[in-house]
XYZ file of C-alpha atoms in Angstrom:
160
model
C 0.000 0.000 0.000
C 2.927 2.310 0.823
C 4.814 1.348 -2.246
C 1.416 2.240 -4.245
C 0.610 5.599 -3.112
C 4.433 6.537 -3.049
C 4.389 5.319 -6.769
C 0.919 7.147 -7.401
C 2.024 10.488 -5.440
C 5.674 10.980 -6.195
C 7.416 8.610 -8.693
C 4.311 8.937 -11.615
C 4.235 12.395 -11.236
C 8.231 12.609 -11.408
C 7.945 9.676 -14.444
C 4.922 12.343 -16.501
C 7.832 14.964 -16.297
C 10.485 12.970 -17.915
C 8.181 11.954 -21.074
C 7.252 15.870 -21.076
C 10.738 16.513 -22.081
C 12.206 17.386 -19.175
C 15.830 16.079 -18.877
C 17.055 14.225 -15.738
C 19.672 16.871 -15.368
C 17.062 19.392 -15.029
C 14.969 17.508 -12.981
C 17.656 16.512 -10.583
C 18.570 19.747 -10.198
C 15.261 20.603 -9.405
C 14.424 17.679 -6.661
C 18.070 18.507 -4.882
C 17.397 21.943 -4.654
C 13.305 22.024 -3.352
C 15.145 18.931 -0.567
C 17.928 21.248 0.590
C 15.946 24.509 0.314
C 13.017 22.688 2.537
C 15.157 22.325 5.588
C 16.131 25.612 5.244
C 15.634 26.491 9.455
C 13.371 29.373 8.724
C 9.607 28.357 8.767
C 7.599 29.703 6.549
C 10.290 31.078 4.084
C 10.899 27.844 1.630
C 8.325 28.196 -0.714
C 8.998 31.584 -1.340
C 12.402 30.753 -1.892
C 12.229 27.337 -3.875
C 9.408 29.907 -6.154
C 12.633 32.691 -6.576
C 15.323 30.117 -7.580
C 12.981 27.811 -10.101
C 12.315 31.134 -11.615
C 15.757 32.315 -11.888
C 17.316 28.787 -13.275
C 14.460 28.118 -15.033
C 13.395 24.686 -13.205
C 10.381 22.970 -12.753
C 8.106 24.611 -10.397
C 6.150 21.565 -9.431
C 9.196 19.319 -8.624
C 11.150 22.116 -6.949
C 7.853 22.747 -4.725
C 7.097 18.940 -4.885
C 10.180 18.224 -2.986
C 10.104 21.700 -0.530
C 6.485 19.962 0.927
C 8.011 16.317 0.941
C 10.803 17.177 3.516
C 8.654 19.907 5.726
C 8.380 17.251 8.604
C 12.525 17.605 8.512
C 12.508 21.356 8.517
C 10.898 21.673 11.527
C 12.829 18.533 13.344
C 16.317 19.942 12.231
C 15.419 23.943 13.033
C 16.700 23.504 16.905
C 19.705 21.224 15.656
C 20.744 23.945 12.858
C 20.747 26.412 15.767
C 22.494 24.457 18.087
C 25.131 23.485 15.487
C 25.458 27.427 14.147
C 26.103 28.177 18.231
C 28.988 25.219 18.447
C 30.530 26.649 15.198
C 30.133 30.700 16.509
C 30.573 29.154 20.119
C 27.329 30.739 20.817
C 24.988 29.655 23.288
C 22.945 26.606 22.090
C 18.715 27.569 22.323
C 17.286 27.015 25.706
C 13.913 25.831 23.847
C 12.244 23.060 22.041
C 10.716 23.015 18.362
C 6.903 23.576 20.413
C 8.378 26.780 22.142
C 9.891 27.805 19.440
C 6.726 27.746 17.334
C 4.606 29.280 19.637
C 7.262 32.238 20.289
C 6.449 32.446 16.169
C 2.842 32.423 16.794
C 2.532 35.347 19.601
C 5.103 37.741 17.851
C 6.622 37.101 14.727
C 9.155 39.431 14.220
C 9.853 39.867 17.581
C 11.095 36.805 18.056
C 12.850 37.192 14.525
C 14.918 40.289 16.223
C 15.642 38.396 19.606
C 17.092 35.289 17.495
C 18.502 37.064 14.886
C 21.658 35.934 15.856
C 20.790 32.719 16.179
C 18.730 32.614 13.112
C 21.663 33.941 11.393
C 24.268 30.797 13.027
C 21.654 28.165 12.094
C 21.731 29.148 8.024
C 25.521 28.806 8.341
C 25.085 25.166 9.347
C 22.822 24.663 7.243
C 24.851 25.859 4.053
C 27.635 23.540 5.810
C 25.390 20.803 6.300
C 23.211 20.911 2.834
C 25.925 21.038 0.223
C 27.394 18.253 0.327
C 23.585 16.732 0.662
C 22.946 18.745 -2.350
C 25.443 17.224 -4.175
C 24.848 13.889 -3.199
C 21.135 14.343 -4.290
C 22.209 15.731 -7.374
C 24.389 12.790 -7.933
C 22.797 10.110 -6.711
C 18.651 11.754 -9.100
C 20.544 11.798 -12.605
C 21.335 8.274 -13.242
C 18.364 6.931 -11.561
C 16.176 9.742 -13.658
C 18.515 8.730 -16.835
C 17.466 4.904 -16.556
C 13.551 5.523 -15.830
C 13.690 8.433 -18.380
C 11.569 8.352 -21.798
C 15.357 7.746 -23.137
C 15.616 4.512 -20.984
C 12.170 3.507 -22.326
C 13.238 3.492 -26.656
C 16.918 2.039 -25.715
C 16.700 -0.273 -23.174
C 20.266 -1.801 -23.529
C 21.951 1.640 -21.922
């Protein structure tokens, strides 16, 4: 049942963009970036900013946003971790506060709380550029061939 609706939600809709031309570069590119971009440790910012670089490199909007939704339940697990890590690399102080507190510090005063973590909002986007480019890469690397076999290419030459 999991294998079907993972097939039906994800890998046929990835599949439909490969026969619409497409290519697995592309569409790599585009499933590595909305992954890495949707753990970015600011809530609420990811579409917005997997909407800005699809438009800018010309990718797929669906996959890039496709991929930003998938990973949401890791944003908000790894938003206290990126800001614990950013504080061990600027020797900062690590947050006193869980994901819940966090979020309802969000909830009560939005950019207040922006300006009293600033700092720590700030550390926790340097881990995360530490910790999500060699991820990227890995994505990247690991899509294309796997795109390139199940590809509309694959399909007419099925010896390569």
């Amino acid at each position: 049942m999991i294998k079907r609706i993972f097939h039906g939600k994800i890998g046929q809709p990835i599949l439909n963009l490969l026969k619409q031309g497409i290519s697995p570069e592309r569409l790599s590119l585009s499933i590595a970036l909305g992954t890495v971009i949707g753990m970015f440790p600011v809530l609420g910012a990811t579409t917005l900013i997997c909407a800005a670089v699809a438009m800018v490199l010309r990718l797929n909007q669906p996959a890039i946003q496709l991929f930003n939704y998938l990973v949401y339940p890791l944003q908000i697990l790894l938003v206290i971790p990126f800001m614990s890590l950013g504080a061990f690399i600027f020797q900062g102080d690590p947050p006193p506060f869980s994901i819940q507190e966090l979020g309802a510090l969000f909830q009560q005063n939005f950019w207040g709380t922006v300006a009293a973590f600033f700092e720590t909002i700030l550390y926790a986007i340097v881990a995360w550029i530490l910790v999500c480019t060699p991820l990227f890469a890995g994505i990247y690397a690991l899509c294309v061939p796997v795109l390139k076999r199940f590809g509309p290419m694959a399909e007419n030459n099925p010896s390569e």
